CSV table of C-alpha atoms and ligand atoms in Angstrom, one decimal:
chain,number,residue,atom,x,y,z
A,510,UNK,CA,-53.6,4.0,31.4
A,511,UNK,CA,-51.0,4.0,28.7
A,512,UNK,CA,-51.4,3.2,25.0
A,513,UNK,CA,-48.2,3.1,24.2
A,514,UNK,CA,-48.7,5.9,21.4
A,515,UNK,CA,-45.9,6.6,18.7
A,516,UNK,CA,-44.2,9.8,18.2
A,517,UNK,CA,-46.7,10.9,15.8
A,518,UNK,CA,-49.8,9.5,17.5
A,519,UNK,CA,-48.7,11.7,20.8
A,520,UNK,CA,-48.2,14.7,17.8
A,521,UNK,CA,-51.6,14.6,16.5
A,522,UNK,CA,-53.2,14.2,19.9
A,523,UNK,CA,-51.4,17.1,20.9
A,524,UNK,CA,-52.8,19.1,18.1
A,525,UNK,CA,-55.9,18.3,18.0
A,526,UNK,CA,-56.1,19.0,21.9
A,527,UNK,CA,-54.6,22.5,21.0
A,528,UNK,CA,-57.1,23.3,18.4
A,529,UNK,CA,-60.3,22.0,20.8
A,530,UNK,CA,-58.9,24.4,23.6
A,531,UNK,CA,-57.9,27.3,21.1
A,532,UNK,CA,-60.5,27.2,18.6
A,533,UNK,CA,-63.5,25.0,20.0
A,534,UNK,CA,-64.2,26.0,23.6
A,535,UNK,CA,-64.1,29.2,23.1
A,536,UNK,CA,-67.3,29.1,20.8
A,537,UNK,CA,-68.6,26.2,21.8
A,538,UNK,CA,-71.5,27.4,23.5
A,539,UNK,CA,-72.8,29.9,21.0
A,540,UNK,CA,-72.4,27.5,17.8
A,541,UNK,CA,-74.3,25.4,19.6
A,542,UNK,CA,-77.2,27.9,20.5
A,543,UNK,CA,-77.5,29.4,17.2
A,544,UNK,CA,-76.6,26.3,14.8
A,545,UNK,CA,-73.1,27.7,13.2
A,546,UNK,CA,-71.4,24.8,11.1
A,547,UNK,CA,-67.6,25.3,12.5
A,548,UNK,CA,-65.9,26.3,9.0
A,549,UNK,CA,-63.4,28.1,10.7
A,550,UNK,CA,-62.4,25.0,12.7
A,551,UNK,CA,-62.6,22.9,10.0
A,552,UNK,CA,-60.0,25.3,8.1
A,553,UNK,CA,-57.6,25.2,10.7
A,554,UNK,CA,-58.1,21.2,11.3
A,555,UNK,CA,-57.0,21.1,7.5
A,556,UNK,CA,-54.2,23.3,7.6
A,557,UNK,CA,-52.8,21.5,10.6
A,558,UNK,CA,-53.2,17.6,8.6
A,559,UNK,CA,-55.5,16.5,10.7
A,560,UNK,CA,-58.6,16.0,8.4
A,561,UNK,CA,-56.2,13.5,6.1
A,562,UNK,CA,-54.6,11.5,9.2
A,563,UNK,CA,-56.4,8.2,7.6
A,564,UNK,CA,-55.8,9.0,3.9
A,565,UNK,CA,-53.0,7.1,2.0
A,566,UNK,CA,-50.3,8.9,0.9
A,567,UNK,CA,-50.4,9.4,-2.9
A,568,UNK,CA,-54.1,10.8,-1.9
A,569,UNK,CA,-52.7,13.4,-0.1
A,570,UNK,CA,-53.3,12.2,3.5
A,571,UNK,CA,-50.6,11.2,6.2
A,572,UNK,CA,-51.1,7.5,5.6
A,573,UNK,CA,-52.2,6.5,9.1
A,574,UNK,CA,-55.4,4.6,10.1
A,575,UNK,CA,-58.3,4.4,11.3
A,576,UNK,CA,-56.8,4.4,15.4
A,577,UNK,CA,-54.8,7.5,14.3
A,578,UNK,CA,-58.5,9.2,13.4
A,579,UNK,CA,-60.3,7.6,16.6
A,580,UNK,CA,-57.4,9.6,18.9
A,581,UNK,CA,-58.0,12.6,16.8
A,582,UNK,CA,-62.0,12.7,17.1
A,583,UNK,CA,-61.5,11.5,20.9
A,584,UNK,CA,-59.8,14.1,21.5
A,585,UNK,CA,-61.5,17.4,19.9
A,586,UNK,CA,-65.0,15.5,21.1
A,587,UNK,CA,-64.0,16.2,24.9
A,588,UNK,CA,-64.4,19.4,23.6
A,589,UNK,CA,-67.5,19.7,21.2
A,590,UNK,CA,-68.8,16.4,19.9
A,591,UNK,CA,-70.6,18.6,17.6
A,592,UNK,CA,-67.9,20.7,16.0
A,593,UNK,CA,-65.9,17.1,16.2
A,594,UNK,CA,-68.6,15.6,13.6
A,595,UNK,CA,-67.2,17.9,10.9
A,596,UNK,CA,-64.3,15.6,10.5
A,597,UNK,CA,-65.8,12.6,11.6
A,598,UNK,CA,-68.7,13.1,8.9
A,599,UNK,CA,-66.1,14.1,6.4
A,600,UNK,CA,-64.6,10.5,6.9
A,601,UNK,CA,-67.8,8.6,7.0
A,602,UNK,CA,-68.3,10.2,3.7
A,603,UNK,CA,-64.9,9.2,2.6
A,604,UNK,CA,-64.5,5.8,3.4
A,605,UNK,CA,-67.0,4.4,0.5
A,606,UNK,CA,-64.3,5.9,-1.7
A,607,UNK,CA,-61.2,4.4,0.2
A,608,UNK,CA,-62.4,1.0,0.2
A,609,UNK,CA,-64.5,1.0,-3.3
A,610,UNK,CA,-62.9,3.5,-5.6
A,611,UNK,CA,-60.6,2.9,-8.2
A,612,UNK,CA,-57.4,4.4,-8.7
A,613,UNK,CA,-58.4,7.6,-10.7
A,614,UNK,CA,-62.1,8.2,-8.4
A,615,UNK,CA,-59.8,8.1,-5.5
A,616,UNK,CA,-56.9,10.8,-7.1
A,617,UNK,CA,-59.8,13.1,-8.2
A,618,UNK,CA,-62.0,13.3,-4.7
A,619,UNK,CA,-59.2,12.4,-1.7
A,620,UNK,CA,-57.1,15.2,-2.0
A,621,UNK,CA,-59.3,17.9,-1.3
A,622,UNK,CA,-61.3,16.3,1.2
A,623,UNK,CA,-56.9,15.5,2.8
A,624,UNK,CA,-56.4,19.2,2.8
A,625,UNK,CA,-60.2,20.1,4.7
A,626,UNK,CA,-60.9,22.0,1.7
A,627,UNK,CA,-63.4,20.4,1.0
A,628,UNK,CA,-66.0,17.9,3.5
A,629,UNK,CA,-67.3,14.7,2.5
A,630,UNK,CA,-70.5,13.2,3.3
A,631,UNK,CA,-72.2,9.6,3.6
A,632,UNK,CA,-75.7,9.2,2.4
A,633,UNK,CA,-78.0,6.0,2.9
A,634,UNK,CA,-80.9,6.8,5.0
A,635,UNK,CA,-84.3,7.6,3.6
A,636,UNK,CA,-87.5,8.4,5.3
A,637,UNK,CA,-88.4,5.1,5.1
A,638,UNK,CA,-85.4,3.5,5.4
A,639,UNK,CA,-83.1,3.8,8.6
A,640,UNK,CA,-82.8,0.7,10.7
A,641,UNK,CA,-83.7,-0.9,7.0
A,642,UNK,CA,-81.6,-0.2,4.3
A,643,UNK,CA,-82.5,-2.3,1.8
A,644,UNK,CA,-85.8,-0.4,2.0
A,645,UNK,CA,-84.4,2.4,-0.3
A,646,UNK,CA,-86.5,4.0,-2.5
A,647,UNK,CA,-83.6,6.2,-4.4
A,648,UNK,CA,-83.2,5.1,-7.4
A,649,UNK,CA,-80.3,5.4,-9.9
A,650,UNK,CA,-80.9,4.5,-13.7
A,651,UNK,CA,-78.5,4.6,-16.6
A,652,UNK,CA,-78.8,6.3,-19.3
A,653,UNK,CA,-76.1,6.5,-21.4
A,654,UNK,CA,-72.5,7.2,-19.9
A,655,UNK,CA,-74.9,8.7,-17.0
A,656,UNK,CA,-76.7,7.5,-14.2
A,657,UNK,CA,-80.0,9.7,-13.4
A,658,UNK,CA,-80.5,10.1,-9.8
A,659,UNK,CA,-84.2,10.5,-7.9
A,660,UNK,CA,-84.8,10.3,-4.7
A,661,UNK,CA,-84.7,12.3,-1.0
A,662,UNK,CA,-82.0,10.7,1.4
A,663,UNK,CA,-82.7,12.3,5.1
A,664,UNK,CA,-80.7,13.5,8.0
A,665,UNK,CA,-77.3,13.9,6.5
A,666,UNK,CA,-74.5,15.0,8.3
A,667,UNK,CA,-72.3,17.7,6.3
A,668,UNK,CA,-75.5,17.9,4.2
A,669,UNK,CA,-75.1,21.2,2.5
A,670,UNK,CA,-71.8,21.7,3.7
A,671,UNK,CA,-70.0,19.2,2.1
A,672,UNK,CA,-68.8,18.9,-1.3
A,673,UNK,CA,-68.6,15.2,-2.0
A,674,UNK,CA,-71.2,13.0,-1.4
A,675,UNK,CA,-71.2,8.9,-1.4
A,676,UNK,CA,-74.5,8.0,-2.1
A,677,UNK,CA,-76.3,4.7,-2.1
A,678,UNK,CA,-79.4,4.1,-4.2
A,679,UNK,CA,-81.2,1.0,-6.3
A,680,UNK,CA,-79.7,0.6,-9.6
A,681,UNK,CA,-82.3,-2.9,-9.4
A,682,UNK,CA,-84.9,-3.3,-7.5
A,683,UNK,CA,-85.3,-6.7,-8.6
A,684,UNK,CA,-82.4,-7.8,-6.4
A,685,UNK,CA,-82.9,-5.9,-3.2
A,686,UNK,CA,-79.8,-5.7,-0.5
A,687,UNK,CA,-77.7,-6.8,-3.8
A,688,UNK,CA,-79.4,-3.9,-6.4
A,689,UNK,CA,-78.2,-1.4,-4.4
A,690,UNK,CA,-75.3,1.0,-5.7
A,691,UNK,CA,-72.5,3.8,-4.7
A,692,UNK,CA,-72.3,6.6,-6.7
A,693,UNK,CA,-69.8,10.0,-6.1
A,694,UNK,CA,-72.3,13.2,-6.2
A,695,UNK,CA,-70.6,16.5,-6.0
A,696,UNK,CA,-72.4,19.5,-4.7
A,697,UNK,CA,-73.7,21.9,-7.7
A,698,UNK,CA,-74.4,18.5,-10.2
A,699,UNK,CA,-77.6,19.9,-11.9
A,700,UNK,CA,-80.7,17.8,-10.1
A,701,UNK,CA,-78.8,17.7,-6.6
A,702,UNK,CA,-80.1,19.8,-4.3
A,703,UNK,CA,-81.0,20.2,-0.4
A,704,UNK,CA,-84.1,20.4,1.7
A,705,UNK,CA,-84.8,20.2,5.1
A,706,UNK,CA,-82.3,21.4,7.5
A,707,UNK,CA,-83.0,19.9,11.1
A,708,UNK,CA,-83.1,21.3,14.3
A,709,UNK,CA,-81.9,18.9,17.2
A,710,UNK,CA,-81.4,18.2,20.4
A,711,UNK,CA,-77.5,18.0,20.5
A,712,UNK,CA,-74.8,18.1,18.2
A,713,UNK,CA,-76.3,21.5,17.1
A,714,UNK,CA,-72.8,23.1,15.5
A,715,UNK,CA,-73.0,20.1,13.1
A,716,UNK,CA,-75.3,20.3,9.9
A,717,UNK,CA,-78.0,17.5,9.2
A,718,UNK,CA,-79.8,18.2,6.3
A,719,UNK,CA,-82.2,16.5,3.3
A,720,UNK,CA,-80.3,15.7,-0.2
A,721,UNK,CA,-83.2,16.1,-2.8
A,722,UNK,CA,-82.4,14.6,-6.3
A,723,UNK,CA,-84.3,15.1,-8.9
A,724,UNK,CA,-83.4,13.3,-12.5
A,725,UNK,CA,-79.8,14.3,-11.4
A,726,UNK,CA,-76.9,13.1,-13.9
A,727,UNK,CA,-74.3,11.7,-12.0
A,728,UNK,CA,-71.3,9.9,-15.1
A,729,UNK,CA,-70.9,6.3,-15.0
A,730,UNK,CA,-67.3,7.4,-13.6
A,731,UNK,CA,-68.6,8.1,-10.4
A,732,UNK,CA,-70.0,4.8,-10.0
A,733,UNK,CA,-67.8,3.2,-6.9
A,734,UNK,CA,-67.0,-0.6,-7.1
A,735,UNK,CA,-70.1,-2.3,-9.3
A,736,UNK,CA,-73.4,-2.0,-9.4
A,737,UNK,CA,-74.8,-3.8,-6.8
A,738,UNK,CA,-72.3,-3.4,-4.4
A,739,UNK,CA,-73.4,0.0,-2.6
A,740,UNK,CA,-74.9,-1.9,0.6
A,741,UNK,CA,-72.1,-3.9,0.8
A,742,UNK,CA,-69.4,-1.0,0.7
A,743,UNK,CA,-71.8,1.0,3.3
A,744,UNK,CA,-71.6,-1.9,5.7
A,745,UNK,CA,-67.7,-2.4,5.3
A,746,UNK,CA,-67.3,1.6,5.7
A,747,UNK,CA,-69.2,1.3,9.5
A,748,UNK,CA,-66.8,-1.3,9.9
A,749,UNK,CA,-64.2,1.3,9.9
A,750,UNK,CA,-66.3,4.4,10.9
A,751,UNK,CA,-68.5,3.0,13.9
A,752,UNK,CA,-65.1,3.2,16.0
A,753,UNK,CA,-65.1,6.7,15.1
A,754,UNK,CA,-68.5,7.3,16.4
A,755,UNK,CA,-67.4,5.2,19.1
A,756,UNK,CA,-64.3,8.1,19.6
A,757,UNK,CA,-66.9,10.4,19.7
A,758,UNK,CA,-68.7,9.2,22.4
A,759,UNK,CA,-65.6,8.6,24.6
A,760,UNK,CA,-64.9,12.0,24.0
A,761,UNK,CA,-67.8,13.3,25.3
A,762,UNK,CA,-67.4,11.2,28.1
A,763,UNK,CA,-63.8,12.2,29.3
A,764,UNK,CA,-64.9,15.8,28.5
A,765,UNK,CA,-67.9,15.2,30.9
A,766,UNK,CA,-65.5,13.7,33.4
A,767,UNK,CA,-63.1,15.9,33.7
A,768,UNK,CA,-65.9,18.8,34.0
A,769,UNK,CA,-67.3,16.5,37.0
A,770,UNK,CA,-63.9,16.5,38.8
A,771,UNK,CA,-63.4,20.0,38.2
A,772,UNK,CA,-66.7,21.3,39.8
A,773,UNK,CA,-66.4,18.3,42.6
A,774,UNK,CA,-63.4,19.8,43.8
A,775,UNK,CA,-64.2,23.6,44.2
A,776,UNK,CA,-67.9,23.1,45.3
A,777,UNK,CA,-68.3,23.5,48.7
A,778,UNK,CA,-71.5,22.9,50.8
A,779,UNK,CA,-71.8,21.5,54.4
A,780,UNK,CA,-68.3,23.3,54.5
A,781,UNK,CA,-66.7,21.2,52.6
A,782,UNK,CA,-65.8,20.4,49.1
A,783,UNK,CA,-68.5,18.1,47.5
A,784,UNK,CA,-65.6,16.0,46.4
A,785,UNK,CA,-64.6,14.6,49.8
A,786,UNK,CA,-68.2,13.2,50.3
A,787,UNK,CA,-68.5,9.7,49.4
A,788,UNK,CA,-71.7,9.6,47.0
A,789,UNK,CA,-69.9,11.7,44.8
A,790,UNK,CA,-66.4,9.8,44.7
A,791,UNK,CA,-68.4,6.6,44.2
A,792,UNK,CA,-69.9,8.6,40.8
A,793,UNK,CA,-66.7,10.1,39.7
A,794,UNK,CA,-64.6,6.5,40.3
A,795,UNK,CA,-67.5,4.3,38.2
A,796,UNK,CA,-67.5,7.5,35.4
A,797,UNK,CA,-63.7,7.3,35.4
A,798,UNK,CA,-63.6,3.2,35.4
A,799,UNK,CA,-66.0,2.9,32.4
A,800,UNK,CA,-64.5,5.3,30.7
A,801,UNK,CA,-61.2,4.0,30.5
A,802,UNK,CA,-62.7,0.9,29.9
A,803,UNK,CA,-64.2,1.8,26.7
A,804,UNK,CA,-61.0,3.7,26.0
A,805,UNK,CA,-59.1,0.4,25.7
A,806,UNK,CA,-62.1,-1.3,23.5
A,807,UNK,CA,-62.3,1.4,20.7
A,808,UNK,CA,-58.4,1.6,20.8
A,809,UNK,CA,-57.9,-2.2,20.3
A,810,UNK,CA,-60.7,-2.2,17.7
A,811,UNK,CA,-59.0,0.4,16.0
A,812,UNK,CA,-56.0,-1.0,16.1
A,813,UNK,CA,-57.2,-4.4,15.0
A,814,UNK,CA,-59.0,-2.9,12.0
A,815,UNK,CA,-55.7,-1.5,10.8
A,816,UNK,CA,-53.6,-4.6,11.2
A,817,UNK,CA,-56.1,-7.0,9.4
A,818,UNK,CA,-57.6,-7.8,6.3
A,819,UNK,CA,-60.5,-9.4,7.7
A,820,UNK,CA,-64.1,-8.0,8.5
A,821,UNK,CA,-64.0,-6.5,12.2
A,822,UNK,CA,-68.1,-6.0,12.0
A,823,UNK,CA,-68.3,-7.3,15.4
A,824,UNK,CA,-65.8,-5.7,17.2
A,825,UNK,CA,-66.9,-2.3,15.8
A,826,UNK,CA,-70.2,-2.6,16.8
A,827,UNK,CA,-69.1,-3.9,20.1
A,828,UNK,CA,-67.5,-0.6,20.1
A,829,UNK,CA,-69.8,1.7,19.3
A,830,UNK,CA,-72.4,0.1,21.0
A,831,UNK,CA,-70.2,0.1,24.3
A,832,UNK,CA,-68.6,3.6,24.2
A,833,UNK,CA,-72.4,5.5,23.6
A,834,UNK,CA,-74.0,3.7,26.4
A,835,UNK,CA,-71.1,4.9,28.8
A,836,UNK,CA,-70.9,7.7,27.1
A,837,UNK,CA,-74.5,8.0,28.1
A,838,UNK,CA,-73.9,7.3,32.0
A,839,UNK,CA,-71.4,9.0,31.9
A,840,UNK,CA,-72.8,12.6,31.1
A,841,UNK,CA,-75.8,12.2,33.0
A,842,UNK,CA,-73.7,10.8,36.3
A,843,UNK,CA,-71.7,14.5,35.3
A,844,UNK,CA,-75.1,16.9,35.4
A,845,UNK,CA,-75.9,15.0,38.4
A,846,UNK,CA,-72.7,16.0,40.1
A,847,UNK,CA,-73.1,19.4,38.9
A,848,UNK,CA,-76.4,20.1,40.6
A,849,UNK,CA,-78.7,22.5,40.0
A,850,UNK,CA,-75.2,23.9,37.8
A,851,UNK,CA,-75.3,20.9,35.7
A,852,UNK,CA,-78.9,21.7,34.1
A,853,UNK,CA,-77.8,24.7,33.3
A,854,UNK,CA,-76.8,26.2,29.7
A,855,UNK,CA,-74.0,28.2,31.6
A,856,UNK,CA,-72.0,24.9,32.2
A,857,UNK,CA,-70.7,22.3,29.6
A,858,UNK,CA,-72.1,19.4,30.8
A,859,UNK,CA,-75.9,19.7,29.6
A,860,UNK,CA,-74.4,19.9,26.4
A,861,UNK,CA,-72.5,17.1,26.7
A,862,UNK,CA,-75.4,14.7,27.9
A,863,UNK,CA,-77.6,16.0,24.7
A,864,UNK,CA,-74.7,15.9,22.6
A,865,UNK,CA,-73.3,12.0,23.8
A,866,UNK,CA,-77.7,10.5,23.0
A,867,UNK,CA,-76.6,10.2,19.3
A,868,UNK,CA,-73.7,8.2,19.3
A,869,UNK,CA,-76.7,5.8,20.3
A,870,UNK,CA,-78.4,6.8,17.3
A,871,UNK,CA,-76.8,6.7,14.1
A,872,UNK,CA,-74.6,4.6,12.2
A,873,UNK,CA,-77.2,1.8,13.3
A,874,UNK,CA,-79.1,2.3,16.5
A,875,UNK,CA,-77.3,0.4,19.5
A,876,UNK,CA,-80.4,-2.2,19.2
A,877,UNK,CA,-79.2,-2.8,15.3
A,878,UNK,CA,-75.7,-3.5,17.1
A,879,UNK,CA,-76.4,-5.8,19.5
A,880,UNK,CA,-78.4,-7.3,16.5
A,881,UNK,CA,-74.6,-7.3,14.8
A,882,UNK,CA,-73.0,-8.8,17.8
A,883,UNK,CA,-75.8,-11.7,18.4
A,884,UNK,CA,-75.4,-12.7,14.6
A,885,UNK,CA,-71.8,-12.8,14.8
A,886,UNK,CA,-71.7,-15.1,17.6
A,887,UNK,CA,-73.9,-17.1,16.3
A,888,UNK,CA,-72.3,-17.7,13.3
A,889,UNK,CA,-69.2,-18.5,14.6
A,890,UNK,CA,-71.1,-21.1,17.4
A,891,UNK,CA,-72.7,-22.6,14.1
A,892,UNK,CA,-69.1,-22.9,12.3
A,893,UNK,CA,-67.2,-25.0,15.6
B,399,LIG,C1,-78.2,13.7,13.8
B,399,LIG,C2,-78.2,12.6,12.8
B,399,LIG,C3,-77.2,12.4,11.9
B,399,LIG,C4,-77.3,11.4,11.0
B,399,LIG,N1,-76.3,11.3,10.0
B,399,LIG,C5,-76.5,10.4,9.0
B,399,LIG,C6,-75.6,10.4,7.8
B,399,LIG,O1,-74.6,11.2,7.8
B,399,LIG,N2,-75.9,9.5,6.8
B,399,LIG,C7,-76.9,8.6,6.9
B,399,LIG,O2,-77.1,7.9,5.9
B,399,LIG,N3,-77.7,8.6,8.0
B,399,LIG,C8,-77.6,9.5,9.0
B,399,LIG,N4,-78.4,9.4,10.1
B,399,LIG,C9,-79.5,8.4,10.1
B,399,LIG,C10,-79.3,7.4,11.2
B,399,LIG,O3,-78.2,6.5,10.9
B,399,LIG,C11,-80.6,6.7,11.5
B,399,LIG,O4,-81.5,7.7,12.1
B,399,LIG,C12,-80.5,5.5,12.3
B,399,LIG,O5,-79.8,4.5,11.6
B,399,LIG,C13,-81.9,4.9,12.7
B,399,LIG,O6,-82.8,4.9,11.7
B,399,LIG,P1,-84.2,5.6,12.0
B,399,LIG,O7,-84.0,7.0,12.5
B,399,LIG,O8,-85.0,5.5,10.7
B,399,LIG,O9,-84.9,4.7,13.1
B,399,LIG,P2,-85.8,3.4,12.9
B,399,LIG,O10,-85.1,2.4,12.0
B,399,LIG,O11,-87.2,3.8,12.6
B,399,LIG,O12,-85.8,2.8,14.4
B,399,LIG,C14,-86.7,3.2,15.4
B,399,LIG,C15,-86.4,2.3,16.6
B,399,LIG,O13,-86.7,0.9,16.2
B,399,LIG,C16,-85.6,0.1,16.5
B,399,LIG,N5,-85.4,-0.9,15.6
B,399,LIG,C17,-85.5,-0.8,14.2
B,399,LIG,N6,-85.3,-2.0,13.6
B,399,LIG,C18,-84.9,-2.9,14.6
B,399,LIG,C19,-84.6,-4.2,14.7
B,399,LIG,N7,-84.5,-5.0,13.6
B,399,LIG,N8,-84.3,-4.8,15.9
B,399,LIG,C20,-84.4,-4.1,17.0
B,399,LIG,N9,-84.8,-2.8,17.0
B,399,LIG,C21,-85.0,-2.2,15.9
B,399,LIG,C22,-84.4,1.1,16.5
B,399,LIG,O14,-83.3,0.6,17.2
B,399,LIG,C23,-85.0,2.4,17.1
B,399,LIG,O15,-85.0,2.3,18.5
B,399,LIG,C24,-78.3,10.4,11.0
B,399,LIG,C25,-79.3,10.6,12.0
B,399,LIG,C26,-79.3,11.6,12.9
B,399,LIG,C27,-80.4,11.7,14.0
């Protein structure tokens, strides 16, 4: 189908499909087996612009949007929706600062993460809070022109690799969703430092780790917005971000795909090519249909987000939710096609179906969207 992409929206694509093929297939298999966080990717995503595509201007980004960074994640995810994560993380972690610094916060921590020389990261969950964030336990008290940080957030992505880290914990626990805050932590502040790093079932080339704080001093400076406005900023930031996670998965997917095809058409048994039977062109035509599908709903939600003011909760979720369940068919349908092949770690697509189970998972399980999505509609049913 055609999007109708600018110019500079075919450029980036172009780009990053360069540096997936060049620098990402290559190794894709081995980061993968033995954990490596993609640095060297992520150096040559930065020298290429592609890490600031979404960052104004004066911050040092390219001033695009959020549908310029869904087509850039799309795309290196049909490669590696692991390596992918790096940037994808980096903006997750970002966007708190886009949407709730001030002027000089913004200046001081953009740039770097612009250039790739530095990662961002985004951290709200807890052990005991996930699907429940207003059960956080972290706890941020000032003291002075500081606020002193304590408290384990869990399963970070970027944890450890990242520099700069938007971090949500109770300033008062007297008000719950409304006493919790957004502070800027940069790696090395005394009191900050990492646990647990976990092993997992997909995404392996991207880093989830523990971020421990322990009476860590964090200046008032770094405070985004006001206090009491950290859940709020987290919830606008997956307004923007869940369409990247959404990318992500469609990536995966059209990877998966186009693997399918591939091995369909040079696999011969019975004497013939397994793509001329029928049970296999039925798979590939309802893989390629819901792909494209969720193509166009991440693309017009990204879209949308850029051209309006207003909250897009719903059609983000609808997104996310969407694009991870096919994203989900999608790669399973693939190992199916590739047989005995399929289950195996020689070929891409095992990697791909353990790789496409989070987009399910995280920024809000797909059961916390359709939560979303049911309260939105309900809303507006109650306001007619
Ligand atoms: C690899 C990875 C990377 C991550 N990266 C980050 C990160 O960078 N930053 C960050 O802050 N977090 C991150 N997370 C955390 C992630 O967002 C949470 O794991 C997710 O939101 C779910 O929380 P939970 O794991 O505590 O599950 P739980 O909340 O315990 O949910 C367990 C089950 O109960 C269901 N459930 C819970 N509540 C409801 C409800 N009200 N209605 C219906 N069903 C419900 C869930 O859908 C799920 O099926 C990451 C997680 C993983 C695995």
């Amino acid at each position: 189908m055609d999007y109708f992409l600018t110019d500079a929206q075919k450029k980036l694509v172009a780009t990053a499909h360069s540096i997936g093929e060049q620098h990402m297939k290559p190794v894709r298999q081995r980061y993968d087996e033995e954990e490596i966080f993609p640095w060297d990717v992520v150096k040559v995503l930065g020298e290429s612009g592609l890490c600031g595509a979404y960052i104004p201007r004066e911050y040092g980004g390219a001033g695009m949007g959020v549908f310029e960074l869904v087509l850039i994640v799309e795309e290196l995810s049909r490669v590696d929706g692991g390596m992918a994560l790096a940037l994808a993380g980096s903006a997750l972690g970002a966007y708190p600062i886009l949407l709730g610094g001030n002027d000089e916060q913004k200046a001081r921590f953009l740039p770097p993460i612009a250039s790739g020389k530095k990662l961002a990261a985004f951290a709200l969950t807890e052990h005991e809070a996930g699907s429940d964030a207003t059960a956080l336990r972290t706890s941020a008290e000032k003291q002075g022109d500081h606020y002193i940080l304590n408290g384990t957030k869990c399963f970070i992505t970027n944890g450890g690799e990242a520099e700069i880290y938007s971090v949500m914990a109770v300033t008062d626990k007297t008000k719950g969703a409304r006493g919790i805050s957004a502070f800027v932590v940069e790696k090395g502040t005394p009191g900050f430092n990492f646990g647990k790093k976990e092993k997992k079932l997909g995404i392996r080339a991207s880093a989830t780790r523990e971020l421990v704080f322990e009476n860590c001093g964090v200046p008032a400076g770094n405070l985004l917005a006001r206090e009491g406005m950290g859940l709020i900023l987290a919830l606008r930031t997956f307004d923007s971000t869940r369409p990247g996670v959404a990318a992500q998965a469609l990536g995966i997917a059209s990877g998966a795909l186009e693997e399918a095809i591939a091995h369909a058409k040079s696999r011969i048994q019975f004497g013939q090519s397994i793509a001329s039977m029928q049970a296999i062109q039925h798979m590939l035509a309802d893989m390629a249909t819901e792909v494209e599908a969720a193509r166009a709903l991440v693309y017009a939600t990204a879209r949308m987000i850029d051209a309006t003011k207003a909250r897009t909760t719903r059609e983000s979720a609808m997104a996310k939710l969407y694009c991870s369940d096919v994203a989900m068919r999608v790669t399973v349908k693939a190992v199916q096609i590739l047989g005995g092949h399929g289950y195996m770690h020689d070929y891409p697509v095992e990697k791909m179906m353990r790789d496409a189970k989070i987009t399910q998972i995280y920024e809000g399980t797909n059961e916390i969207q359709r939560n979303e999505i049911a309260l939105a509609l309900i809303k507006e049913a109650a306001a007619k």
